[in-house]
mmCIF file of C-alpha atoms and ligand atoms in Angstrom:
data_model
loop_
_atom_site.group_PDB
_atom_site.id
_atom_site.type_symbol
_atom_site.label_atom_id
_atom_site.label_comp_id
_atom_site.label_asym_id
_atom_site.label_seq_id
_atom_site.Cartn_x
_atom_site.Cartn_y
_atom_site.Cartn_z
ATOM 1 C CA UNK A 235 76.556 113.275 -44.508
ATOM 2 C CA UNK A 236 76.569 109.173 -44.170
ATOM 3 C CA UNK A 237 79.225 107.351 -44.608
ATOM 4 C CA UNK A 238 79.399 103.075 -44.456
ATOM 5 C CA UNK A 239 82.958 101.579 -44.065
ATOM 6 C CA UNK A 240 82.994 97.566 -44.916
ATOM 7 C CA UNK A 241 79.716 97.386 -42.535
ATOM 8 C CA UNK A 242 78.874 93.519 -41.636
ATOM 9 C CA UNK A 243 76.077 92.954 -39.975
ATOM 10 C CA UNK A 244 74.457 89.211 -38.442
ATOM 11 C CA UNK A 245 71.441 87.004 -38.062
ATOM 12 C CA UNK A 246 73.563 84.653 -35.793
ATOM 13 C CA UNK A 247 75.475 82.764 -37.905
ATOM 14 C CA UNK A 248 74.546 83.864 -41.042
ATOM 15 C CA UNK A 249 76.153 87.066 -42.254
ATOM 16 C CA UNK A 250 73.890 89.026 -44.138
ATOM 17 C CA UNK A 251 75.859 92.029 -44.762
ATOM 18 C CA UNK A 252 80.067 91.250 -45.647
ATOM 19 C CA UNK A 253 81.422 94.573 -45.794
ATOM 20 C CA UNK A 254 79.170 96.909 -47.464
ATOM 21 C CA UNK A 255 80.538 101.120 -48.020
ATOM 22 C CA UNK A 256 78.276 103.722 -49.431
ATOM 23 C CA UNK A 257 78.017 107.302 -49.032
ATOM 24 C CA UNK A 258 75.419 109.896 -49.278
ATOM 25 C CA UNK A 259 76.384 113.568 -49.588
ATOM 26 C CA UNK A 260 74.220 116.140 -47.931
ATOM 27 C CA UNK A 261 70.662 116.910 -50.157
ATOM 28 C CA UNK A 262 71.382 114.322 -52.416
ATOM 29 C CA UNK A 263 68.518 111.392 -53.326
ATOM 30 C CA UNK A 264 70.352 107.724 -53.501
ATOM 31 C CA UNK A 265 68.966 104.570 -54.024
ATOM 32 C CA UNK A 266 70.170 101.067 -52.952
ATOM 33 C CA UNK A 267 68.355 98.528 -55.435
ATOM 34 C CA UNK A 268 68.739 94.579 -54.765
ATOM 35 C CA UNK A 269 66.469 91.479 -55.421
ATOM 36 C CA UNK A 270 64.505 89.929 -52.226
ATOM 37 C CA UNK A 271 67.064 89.108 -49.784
ATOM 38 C CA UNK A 272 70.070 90.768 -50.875
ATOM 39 C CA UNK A 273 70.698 92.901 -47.506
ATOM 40 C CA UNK A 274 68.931 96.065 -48.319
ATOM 41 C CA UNK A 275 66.294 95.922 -45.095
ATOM 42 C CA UNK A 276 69.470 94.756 -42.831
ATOM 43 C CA UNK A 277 71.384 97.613 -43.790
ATOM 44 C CA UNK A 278 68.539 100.048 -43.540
ATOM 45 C CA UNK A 279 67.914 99.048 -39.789
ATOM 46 C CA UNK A 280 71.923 98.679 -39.347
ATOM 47 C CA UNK A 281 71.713 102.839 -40.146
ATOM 48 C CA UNK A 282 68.857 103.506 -38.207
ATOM 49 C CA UNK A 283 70.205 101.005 -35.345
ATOM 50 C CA UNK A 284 67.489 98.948 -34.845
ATOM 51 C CA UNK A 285 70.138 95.889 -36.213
ATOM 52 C CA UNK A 286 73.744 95.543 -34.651
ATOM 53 C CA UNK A 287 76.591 95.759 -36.814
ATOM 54 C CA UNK A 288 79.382 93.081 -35.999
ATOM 55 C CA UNK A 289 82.356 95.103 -37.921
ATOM 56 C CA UNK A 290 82.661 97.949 -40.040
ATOM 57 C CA UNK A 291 81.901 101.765 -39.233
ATOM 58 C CA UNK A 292 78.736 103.904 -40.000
ATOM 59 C CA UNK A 293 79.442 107.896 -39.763
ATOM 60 C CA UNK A 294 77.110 110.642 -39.756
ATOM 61 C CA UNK A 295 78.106 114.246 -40.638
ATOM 62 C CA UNK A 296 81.707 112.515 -39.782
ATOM 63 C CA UNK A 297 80.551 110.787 -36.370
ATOM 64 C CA UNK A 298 80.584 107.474 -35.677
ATOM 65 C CA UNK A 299 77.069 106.381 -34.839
ATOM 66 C CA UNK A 300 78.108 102.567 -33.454
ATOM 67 C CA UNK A 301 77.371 103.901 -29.970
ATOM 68 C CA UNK A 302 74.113 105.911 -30.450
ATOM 69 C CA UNK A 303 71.281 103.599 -29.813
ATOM 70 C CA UNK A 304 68.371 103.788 -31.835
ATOM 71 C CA UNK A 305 66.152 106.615 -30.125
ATOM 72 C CA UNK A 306 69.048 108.876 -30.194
ATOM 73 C CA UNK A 307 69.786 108.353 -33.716
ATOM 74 C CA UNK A 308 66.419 110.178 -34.558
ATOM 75 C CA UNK A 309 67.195 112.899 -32.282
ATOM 76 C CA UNK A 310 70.462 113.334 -34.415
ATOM 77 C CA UNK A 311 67.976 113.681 -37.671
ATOM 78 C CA UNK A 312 67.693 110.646 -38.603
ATOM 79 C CA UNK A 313 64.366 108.479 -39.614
ATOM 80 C CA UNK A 314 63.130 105.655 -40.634
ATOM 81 C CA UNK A 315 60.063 104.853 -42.983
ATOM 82 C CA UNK A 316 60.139 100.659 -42.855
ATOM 83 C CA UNK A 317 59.202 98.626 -45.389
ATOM 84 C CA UNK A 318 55.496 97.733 -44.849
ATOM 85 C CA UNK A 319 54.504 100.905 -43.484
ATOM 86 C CA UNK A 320 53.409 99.704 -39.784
ATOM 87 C CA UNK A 321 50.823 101.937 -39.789
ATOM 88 C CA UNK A 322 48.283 101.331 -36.592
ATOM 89 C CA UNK A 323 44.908 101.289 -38.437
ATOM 90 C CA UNK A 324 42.651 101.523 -35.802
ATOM 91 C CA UNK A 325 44.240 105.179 -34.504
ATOM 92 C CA UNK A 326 43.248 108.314 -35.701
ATOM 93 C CA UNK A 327 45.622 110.265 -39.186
ATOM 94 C CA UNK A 328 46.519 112.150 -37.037
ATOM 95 C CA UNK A 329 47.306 109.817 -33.907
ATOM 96 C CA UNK A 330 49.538 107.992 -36.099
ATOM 97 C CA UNK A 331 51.675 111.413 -37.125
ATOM 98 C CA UNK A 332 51.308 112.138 -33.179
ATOM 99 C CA UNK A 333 53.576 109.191 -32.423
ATOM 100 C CA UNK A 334 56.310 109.639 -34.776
ATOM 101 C CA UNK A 335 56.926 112.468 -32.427
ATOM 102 C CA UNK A 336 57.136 110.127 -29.268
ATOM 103 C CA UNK A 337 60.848 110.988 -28.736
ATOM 104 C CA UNK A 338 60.747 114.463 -28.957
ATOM 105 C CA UNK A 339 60.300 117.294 -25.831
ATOM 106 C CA UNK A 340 57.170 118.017 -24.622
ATOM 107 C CA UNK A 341 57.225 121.683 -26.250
ATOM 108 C CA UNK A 342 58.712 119.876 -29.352
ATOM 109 C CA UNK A 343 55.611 117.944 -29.547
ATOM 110 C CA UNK A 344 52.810 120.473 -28.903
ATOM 111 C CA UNK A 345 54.423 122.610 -31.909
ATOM 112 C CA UNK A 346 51.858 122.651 -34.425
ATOM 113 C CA UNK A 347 54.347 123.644 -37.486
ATOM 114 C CA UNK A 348 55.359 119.691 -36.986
ATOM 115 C CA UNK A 349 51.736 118.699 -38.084
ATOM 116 C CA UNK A 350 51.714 121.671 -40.688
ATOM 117 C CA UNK A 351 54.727 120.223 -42.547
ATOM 118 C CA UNK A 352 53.115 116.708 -42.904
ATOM 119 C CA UNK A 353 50.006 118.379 -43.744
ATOM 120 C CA UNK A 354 51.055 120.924 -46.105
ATOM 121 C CA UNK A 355 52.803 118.036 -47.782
ATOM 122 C CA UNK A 356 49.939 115.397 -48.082
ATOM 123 C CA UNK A 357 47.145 117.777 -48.012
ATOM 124 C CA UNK A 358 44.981 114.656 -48.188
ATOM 125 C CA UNK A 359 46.204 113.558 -44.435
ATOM 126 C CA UNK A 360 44.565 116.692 -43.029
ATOM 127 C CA UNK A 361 41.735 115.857 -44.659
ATOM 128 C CA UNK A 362 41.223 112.544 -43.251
ATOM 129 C CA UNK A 363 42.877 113.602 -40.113
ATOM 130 C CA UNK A 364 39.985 112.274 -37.944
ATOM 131 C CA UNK A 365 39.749 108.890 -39.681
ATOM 132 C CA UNK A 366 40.955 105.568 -38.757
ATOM 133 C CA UNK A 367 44.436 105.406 -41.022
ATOM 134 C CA UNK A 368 43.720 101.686 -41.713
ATOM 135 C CA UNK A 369 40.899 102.897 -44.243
ATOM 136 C CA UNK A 370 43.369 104.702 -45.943
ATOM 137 C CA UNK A 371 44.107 103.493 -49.225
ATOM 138 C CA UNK A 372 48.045 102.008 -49.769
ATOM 139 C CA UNK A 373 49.337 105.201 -51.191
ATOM 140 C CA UNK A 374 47.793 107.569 -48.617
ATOM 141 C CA UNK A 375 48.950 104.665 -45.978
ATOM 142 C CA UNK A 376 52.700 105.051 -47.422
ATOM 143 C CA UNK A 377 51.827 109.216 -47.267
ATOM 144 C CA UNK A 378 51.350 108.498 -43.403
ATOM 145 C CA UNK A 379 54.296 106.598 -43.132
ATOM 146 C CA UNK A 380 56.481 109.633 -44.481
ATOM 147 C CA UNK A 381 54.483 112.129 -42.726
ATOM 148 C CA UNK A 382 54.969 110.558 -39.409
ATOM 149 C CA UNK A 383 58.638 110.633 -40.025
ATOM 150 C CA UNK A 384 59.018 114.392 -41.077
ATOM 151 C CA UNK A 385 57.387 114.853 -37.399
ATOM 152 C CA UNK A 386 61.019 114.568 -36.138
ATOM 153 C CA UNK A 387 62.156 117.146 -38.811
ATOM 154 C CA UNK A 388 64.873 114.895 -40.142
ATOM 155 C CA UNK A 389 67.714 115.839 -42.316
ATOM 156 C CA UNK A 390 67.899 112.082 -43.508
ATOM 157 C CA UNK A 391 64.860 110.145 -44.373
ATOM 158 C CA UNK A 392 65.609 106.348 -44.807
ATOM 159 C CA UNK A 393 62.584 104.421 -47.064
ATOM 160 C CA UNK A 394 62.309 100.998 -47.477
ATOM 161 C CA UNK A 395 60.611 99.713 -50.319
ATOM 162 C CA UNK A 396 58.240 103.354 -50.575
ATOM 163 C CA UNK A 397 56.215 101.507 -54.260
ATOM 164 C CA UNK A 398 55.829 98.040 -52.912
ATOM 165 C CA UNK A 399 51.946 96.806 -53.340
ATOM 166 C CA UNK A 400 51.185 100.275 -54.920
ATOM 167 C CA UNK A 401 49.832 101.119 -58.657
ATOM 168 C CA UNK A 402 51.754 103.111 -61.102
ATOM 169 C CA UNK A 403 49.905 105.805 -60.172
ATOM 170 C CA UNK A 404 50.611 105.593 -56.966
ATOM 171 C CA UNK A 405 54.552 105.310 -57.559
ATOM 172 C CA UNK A 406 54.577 108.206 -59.535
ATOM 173 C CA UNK A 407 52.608 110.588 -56.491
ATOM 174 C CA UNK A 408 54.671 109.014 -54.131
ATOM 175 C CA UNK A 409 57.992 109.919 -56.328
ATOM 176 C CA UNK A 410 56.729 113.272 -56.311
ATOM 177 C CA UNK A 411 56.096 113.815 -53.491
ATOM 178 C CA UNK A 412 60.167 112.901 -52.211
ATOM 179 C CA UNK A 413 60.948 115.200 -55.372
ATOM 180 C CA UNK A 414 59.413 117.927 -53.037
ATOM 181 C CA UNK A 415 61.127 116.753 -50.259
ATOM 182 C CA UNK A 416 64.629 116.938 -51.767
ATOM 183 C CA UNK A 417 63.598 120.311 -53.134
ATOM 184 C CA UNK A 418 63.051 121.397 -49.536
ATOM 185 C CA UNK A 419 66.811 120.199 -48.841
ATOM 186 C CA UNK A 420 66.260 116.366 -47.207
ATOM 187 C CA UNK A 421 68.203 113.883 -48.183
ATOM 188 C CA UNK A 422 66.951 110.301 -48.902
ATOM 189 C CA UNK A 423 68.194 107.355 -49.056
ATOM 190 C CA UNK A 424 66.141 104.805 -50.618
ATOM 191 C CA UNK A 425 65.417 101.284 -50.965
ATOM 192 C CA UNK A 426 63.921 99.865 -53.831
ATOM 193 C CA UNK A 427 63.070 96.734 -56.061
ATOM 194 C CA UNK A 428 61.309 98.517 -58.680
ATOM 195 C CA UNK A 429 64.687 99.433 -60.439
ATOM 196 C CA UNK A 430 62.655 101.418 -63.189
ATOM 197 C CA UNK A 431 60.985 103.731 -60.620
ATOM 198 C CA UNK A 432 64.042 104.200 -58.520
ATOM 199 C CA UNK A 433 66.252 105.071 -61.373
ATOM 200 C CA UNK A 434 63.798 107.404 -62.714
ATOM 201 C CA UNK A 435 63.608 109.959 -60.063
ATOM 202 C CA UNK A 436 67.311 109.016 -57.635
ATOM 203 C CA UNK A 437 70.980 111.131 -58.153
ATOM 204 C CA UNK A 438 73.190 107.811 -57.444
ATOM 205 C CA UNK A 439 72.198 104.059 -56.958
ATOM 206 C CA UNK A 440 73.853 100.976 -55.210
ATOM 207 C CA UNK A 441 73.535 97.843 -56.042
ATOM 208 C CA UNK A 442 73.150 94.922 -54.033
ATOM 209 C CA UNK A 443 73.810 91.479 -54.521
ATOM 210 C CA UNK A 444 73.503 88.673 -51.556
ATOM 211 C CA UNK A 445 75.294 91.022 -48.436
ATOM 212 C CA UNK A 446 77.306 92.888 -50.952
ATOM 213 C CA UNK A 447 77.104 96.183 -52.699
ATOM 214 C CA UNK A 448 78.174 95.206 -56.306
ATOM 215 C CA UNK A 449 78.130 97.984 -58.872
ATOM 216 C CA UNK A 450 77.707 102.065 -57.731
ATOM 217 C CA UNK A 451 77.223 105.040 -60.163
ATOM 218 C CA UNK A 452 75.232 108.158 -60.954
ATOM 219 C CA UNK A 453 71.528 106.910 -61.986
ATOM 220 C CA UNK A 454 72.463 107.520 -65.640
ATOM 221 C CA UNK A 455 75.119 104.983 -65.040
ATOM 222 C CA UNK A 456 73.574 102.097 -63.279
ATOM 223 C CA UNK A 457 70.609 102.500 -65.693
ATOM 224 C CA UNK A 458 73.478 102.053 -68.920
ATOM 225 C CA UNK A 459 75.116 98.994 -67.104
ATOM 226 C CA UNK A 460 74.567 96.145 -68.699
ATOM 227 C CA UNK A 461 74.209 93.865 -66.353
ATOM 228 C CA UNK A 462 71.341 95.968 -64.560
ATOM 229 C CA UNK A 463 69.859 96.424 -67.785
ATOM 230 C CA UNK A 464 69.211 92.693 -67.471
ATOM 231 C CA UNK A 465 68.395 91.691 -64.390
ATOM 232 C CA UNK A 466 66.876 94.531 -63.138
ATOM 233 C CA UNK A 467 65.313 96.603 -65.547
ATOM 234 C CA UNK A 468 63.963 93.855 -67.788
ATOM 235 C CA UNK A 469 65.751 94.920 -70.834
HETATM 236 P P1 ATP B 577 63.693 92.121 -48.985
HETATM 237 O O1 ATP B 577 63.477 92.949 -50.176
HETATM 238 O O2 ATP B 577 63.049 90.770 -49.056
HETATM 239 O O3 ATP B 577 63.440 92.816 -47.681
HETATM 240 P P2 ATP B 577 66.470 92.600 -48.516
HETATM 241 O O4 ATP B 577 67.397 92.901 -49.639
HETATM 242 O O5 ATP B 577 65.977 93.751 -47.732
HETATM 243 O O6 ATP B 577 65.254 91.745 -49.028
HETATM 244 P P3 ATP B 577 67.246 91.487 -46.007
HETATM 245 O O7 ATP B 577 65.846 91.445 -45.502
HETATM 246 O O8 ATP B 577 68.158 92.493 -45.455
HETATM 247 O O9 ATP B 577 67.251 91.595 -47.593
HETATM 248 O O10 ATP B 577 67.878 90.025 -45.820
HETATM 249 C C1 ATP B 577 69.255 89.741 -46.062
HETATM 250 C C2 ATP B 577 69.564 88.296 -45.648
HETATM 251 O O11 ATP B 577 69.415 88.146 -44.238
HETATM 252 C C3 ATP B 577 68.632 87.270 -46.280
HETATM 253 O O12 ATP B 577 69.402 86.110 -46.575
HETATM 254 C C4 ATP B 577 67.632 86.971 -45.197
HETATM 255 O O13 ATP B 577 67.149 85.643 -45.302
HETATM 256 C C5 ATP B 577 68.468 87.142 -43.930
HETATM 257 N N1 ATP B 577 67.626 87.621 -42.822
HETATM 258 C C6 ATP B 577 66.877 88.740 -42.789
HETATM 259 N N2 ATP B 577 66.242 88.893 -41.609
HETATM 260 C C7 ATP B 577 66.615 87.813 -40.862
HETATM 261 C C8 ATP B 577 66.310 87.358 -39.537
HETATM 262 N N3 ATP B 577 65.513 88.071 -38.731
HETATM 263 N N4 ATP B 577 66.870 86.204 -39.121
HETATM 264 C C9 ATP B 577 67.710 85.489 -39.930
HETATM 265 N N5 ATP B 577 68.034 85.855 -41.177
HETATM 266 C C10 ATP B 577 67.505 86.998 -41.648
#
């Protein structure tokens, strides 16, 4: 379904990505793990477009997306949940699910089955609908954040950093909830730092190393390598 070809990607001079290739079939759940800084955001926004690429190729379902700008790639199923959330707190629940929809067709948007789907999924969101979503607590804020992508219907959902600043707890419901997700056929691509949680619940992980992707495998895998063993899983 995505495909990256030796994709480099720039702040200016610096090169943050040097050639990174990864794939992700259709319904599977991948993970890219990586310490702070080693490319995982850039290459996150270089797939949803929000980030230029200087070389390399990016396909989707065999297409190259280099000339798709941004808005277009969510049209094409594609969306993004970025790290941090960006929830507005002063809107509404359901205000902030309303504008994940901003780039669809007027019909598109009054369809109340795009609600239902975010609702039926967090049933705590409807709840609160009314509510401003900055008294949300982090995990119902991150609940949002997924929510307001599935608005679009995507067949790819890309999440950066879905546990950071949550509890256990919290990890776990969010984990579940993608679990459901993936049952219902999306596939996700993931960024993560907690290794443990990552590894726990993905198909395949990547991972990166300072703008390179250094060692790939089934989850099983990565979570035997050695080396990940010891720098990432604090074992
Ligand atoms: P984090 O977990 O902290 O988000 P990351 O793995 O996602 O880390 P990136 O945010 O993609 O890493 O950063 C990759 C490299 O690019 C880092 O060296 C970072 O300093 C640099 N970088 C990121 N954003 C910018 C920017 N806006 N301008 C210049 N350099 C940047």
């Amino acid at each position: 379904m995505l495909s990256l070809n030796n994709v480099k990607s720039r702040y200016g001079r610096i090169e943050a990505l040097h050639g990174v290739s990864l794939e992700v079939d259709e319904g599977e759940v991948v993970a890219v793990i990586g310490a702070n800084g080693a490319g995982k955001t850039t290459m996150m926004r270089s797939i949803s477009g929000v980030q230029p690429t200087s070389d390399g190729t990016i396909l989707f379902d065999g297409k190259p997306l280099d000339k798709v700008p941004a808005h277009k790639r969510i049209n094409l199923g594609i969306a993004q949940v970025p790290e941090g959330r960006h929830i507005f707190g002063p809107l509404s629940v359901e205000d902030n699910l309303l504008i994940g929809g901003w780039s669809l067709t007027s019909t598109e948007r009054a369809d109340p089955s795009r609600l239902g789907w975010a609702y039926d999924t967090f049933p705590i969101l409807k709840e609160k609908r009314h509510l401003p979503a900055g008294s949300l607590s982090g995990g119902q804020q991150q609940m949002l954040a997924i929510g307001r992508a599935m608005m679009v219907r995507p067949r790819l959902i890309l999440l950066d950093e879905p546990s950071m600043g949550l509890s256990p707890l919290l990890v776990q419901q969010i984990l579940d909830t993608l679990r459901e997700l993936k049952k219902q056929g999306i596939t996700i691509l993931l960024v993560e730092q907690n290794a443990n949680a990552a590894l726990a619940f993905v198909d395949r992980a990547y991972v990166m190393e300072t703008g390179n992707v250094i060692i790939e495998g089934t989850a099983k895998e990565i979570s035997a390598n050695p080396k990940v063993r010891e720098a990432y899983l604090g074992l």
